[in-house]
Short mmCIF file of C-alpha atoms in Angstrom, two decimals:
data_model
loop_
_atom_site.label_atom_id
_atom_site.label_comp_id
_atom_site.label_asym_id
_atom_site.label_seq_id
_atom_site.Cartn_x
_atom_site.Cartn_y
_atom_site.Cartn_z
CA UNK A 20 135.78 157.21 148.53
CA UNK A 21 134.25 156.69 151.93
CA UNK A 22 136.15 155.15 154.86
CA UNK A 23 136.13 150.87 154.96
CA UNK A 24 133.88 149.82 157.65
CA UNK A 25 135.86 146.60 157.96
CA UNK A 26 139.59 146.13 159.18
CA UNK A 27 141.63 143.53 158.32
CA UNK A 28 145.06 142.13 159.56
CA UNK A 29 146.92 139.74 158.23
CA UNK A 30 150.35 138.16 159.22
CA UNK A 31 152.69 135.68 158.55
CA UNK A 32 153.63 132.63 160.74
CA UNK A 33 157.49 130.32 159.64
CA UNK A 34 156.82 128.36 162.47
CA UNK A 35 154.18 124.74 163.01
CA UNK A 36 154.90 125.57 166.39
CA UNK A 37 153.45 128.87 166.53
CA UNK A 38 150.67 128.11 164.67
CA UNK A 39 149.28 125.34 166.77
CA UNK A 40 149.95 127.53 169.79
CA UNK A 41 147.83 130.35 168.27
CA UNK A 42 145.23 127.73 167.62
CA UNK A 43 145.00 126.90 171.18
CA UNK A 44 145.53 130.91 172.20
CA UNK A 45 142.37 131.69 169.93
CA UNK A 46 140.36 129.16 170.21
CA UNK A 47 140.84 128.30 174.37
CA UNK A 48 142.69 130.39 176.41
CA UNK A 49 141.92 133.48 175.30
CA UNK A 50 137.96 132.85 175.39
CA UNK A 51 137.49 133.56 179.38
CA UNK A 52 137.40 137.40 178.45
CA UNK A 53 134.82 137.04 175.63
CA UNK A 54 130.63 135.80 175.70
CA UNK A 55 130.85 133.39 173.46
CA UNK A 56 131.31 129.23 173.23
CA UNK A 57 134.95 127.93 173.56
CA UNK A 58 136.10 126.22 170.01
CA UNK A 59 137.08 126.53 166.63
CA UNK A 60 134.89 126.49 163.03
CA UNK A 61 136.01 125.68 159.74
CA UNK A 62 134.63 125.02 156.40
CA UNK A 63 131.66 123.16 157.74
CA UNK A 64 131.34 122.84 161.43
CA UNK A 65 130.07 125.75 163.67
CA UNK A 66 132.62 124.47 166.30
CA UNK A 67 134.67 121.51 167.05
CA UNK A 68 136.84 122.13 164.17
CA UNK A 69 140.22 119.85 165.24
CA UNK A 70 142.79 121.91 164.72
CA UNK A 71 145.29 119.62 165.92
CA UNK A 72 144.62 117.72 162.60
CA UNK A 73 144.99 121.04 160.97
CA UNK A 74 148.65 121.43 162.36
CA UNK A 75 148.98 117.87 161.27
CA UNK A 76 148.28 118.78 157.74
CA UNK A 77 150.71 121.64 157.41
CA UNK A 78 153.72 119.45 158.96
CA UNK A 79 153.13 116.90 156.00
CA UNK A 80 153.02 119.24 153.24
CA UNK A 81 156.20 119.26 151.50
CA UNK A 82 155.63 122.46 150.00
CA UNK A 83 155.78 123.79 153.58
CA UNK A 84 158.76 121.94 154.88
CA UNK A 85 161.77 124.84 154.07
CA UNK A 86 161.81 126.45 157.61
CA UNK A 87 161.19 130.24 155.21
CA UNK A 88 157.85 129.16 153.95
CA UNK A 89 155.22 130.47 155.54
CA UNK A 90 153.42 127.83 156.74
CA UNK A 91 150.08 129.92 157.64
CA UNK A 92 148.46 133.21 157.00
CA UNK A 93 147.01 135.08 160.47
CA UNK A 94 143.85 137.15 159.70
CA UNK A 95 141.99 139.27 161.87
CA UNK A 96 138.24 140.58 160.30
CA UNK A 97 137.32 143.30 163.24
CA UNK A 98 134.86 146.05 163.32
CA UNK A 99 133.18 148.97 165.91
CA UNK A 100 130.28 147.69 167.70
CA UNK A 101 128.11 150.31 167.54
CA UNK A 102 128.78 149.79 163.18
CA UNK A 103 128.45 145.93 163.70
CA UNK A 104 124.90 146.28 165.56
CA UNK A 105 123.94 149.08 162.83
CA UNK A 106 124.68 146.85 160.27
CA UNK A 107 122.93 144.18 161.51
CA UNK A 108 126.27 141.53 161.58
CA UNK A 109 126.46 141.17 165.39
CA UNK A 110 126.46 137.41 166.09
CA UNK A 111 128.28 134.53 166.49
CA UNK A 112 126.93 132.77 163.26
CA UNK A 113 126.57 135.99 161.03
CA UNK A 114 130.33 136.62 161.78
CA UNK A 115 131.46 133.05 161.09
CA UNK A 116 129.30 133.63 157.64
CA UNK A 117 131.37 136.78 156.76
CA UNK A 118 134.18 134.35 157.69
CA UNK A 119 133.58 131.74 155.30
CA UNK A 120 132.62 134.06 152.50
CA UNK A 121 135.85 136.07 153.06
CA UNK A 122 137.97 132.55 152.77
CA UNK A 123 136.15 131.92 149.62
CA UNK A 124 136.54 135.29 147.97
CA UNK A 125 140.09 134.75 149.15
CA UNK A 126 139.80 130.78 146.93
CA UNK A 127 138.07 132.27 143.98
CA UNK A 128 141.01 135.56 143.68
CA UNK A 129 143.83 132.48 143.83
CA UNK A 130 142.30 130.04 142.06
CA UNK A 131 142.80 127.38 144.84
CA UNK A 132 140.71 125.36 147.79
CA UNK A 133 142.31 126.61 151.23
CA UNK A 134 142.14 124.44 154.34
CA UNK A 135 141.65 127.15 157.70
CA UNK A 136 140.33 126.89 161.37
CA UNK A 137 138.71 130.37 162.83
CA UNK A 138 137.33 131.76 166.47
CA UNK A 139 134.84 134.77 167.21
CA UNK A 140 135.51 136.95 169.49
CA UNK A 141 132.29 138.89 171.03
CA UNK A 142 134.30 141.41 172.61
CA UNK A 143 132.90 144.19 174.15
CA UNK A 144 133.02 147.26 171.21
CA UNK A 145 135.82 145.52 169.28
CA UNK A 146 133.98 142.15 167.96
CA UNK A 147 136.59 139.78 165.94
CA UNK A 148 137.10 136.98 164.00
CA UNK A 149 140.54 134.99 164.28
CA UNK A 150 141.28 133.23 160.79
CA UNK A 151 144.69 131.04 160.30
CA UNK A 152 144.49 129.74 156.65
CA UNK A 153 146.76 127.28 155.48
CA UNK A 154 150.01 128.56 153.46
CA UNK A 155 149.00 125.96 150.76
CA UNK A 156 146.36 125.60 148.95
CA UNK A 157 144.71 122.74 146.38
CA UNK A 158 144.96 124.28 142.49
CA UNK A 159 141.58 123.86 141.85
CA UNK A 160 142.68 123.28 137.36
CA UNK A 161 145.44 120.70 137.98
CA UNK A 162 144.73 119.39 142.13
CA UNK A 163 148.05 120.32 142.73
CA UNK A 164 149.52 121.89 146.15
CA UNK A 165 150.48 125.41 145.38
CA UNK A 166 152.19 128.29 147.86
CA UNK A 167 149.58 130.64 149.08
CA UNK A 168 150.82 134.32 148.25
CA UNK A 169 149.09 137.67 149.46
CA UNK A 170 150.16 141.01 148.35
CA UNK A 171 149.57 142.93 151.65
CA UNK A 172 149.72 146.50 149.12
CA UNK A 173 147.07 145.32 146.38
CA UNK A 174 144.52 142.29 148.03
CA UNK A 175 144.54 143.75 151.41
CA UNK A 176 142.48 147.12 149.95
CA UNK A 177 140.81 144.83 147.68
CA UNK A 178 139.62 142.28 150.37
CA UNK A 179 138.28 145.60 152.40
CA UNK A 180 136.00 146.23 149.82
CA UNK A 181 134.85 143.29 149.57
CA UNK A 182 133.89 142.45 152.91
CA UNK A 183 132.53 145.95 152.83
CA UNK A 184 129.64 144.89 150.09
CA UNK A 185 129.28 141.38 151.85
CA UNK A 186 127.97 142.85 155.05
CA UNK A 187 126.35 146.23 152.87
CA UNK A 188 129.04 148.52 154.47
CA UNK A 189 128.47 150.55 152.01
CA UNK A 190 124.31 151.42 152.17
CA UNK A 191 125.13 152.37 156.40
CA UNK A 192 127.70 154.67 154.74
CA UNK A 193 125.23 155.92 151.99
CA UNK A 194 122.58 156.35 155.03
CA UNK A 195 124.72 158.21 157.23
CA UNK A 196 125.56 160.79 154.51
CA UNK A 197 122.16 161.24 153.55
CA UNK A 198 121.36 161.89 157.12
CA UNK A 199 124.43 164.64 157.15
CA UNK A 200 123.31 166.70 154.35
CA UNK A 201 119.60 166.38 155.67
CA UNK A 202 120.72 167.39 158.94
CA UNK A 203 122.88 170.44 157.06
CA UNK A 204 119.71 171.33 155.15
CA UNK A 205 117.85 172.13 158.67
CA UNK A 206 120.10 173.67 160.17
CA UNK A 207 120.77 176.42 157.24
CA UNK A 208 116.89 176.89 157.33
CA UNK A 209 116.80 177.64 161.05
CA UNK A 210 119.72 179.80 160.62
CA UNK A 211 117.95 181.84 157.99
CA UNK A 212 114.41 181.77 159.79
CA UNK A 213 113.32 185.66 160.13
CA UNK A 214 114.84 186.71 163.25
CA UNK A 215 110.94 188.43 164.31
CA UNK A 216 109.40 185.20 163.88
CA UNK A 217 111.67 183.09 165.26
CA UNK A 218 111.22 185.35 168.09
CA UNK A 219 107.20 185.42 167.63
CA UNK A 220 107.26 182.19 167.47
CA UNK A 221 108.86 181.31 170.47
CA UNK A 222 106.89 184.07 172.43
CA UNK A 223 103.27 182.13 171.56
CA UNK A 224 103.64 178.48 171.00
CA UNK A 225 102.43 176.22 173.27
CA UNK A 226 103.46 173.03 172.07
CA UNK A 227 106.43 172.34 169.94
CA UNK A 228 107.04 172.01 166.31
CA UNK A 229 106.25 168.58 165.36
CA UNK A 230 107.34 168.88 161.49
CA UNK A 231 111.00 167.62 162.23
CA UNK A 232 109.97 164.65 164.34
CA UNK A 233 107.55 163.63 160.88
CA UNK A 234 110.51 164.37 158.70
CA UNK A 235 112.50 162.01 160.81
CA UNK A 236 109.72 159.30 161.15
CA UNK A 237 109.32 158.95 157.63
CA UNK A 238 113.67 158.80 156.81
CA UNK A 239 113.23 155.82 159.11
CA UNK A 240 110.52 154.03 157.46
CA UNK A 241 112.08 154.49 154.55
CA UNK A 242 115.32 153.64 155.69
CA UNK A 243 114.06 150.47 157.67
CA UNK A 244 112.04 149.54 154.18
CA UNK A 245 115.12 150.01 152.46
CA UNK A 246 117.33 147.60 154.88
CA UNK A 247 115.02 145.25 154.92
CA UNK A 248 115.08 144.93 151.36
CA UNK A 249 118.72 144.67 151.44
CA UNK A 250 118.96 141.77 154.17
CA UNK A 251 116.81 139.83 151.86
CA UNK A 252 119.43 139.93 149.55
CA UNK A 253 122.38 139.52 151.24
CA UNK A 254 120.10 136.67 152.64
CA UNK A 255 119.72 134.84 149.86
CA UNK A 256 123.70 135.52 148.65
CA UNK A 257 124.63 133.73 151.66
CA UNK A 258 122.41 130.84 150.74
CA UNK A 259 123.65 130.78 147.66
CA UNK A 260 127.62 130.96 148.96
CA UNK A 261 126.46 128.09 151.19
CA UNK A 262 124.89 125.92 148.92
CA UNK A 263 128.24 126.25 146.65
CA UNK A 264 130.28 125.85 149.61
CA UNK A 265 128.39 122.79 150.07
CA UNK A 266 129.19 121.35 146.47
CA UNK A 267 132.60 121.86 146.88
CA UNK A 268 132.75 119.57 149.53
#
């Protein structure tokens, strides 16, 4: 099984307190080392989500008010650049998309509507996204306010994977192996080129062999034809995610 793409953090937070300060930390202060617009997003606004509402919310759930509940869930979605740019998920908007979709994977696994505030970070080879999700959440059979619970040893992997097939982690991976073996394949044949004509051959050409640059023209058509044909469809998933996000408003 190849290596996830995507890692993923997630802590625990006891304390209102805390939460509203990470808020703040996340969505403010911590924004003067990154290239991107101050603020928070949420379920339905880019930015300006108010998240001193959202602290609001957990103090008046009585679910949440024994001082061992945990009164929000800290994720952190992060990935390498130079995989980010490959994949083609490197901006502000595409990363509050894998955002939302992640929160609603998250709804759909638990079987409840979760109220959260997030932040991008744009920062330089290490883009993240800062999610703090509500340690409640609505029972979407009987409305009722039920305790959020994550098993760090089962949905962690699980939520991996599937933030891996949201952003087609695993085509890039696919890609890159193809490109391994092709570039094993070449090698082996140089190695076992005739030594007298490798030697002829470099005695009289004048220009250079041109087959390899073909070869690699036409993986990358191909490749490019193939991506393309994938971004249309993660395309219209995320329309489709948004329009349901939409009805569930």
């Amino acid at each position: 099984m190849s290596k996830s793409m995507t890692f993923i953090k997630v802590t625990t937070s006891k304390s209102v307190g805390k939460v509203q300060a990470h808020a703040k930390y996340i969505g403010f202060r911590s924004r003067d080392k990154h290239q991107n617009e101050r603020g928070l997003f949420d379920r339905t606004r880019d930015n300006g989500a108010p998240y001193k509402e959202f602290v609001k919310s957990l103090k008046e759930k009585p679910s949440l008010s024994h001082s061992q509940s945990n009164k929000a869930f800290k994720v952190v979605l992060s990935w390498r650049e130079k995989d980010a740019r490959e994949l083609g998920i490197h901006s502000e908007d595409r990363y509050k998309d894998i955002a939302r979709n992640y929160v609603q994977q998250l709804e759909k696994d638990k079987g409840m509507k979760l109220d959260y505030v997030g932040a991008v970070h744009m920062k330089d080879e290490h883009p993240h996204i800062h999610l703090i999700i509500s340690g409640v959440g609505q029972n979407k059979e009987n409305g009722r306010d039920n305790r959020l619970r994550i098993d760090f040893k089962q949905d962690i992997p699980n939520q991996k994977l599937n933030v891996d097939k949201d952003i087609g982690a695993d085509r890039l991976q696919r890609d890159r192996e193809v490109d391994e073996r092709l570039r094993g394949v070449e090698q082996e044949r140089g190695n076992q080129q005739p030594r007298d004509q490798r030697e002829q051959l470099s005695r009289y050409s004048t220009g250079r062999d041109i087959t390899k640059d073909v070869f690699n023209t036409l993986e990358k058509i191909s490749k490019q034809a193939r991506f393309k044909s994938e971004r249309a469809r993660e395309q219209n998933e995320r329309e489709l995610s948004k329009n349901e996000r939409d009805r569930e408003r």
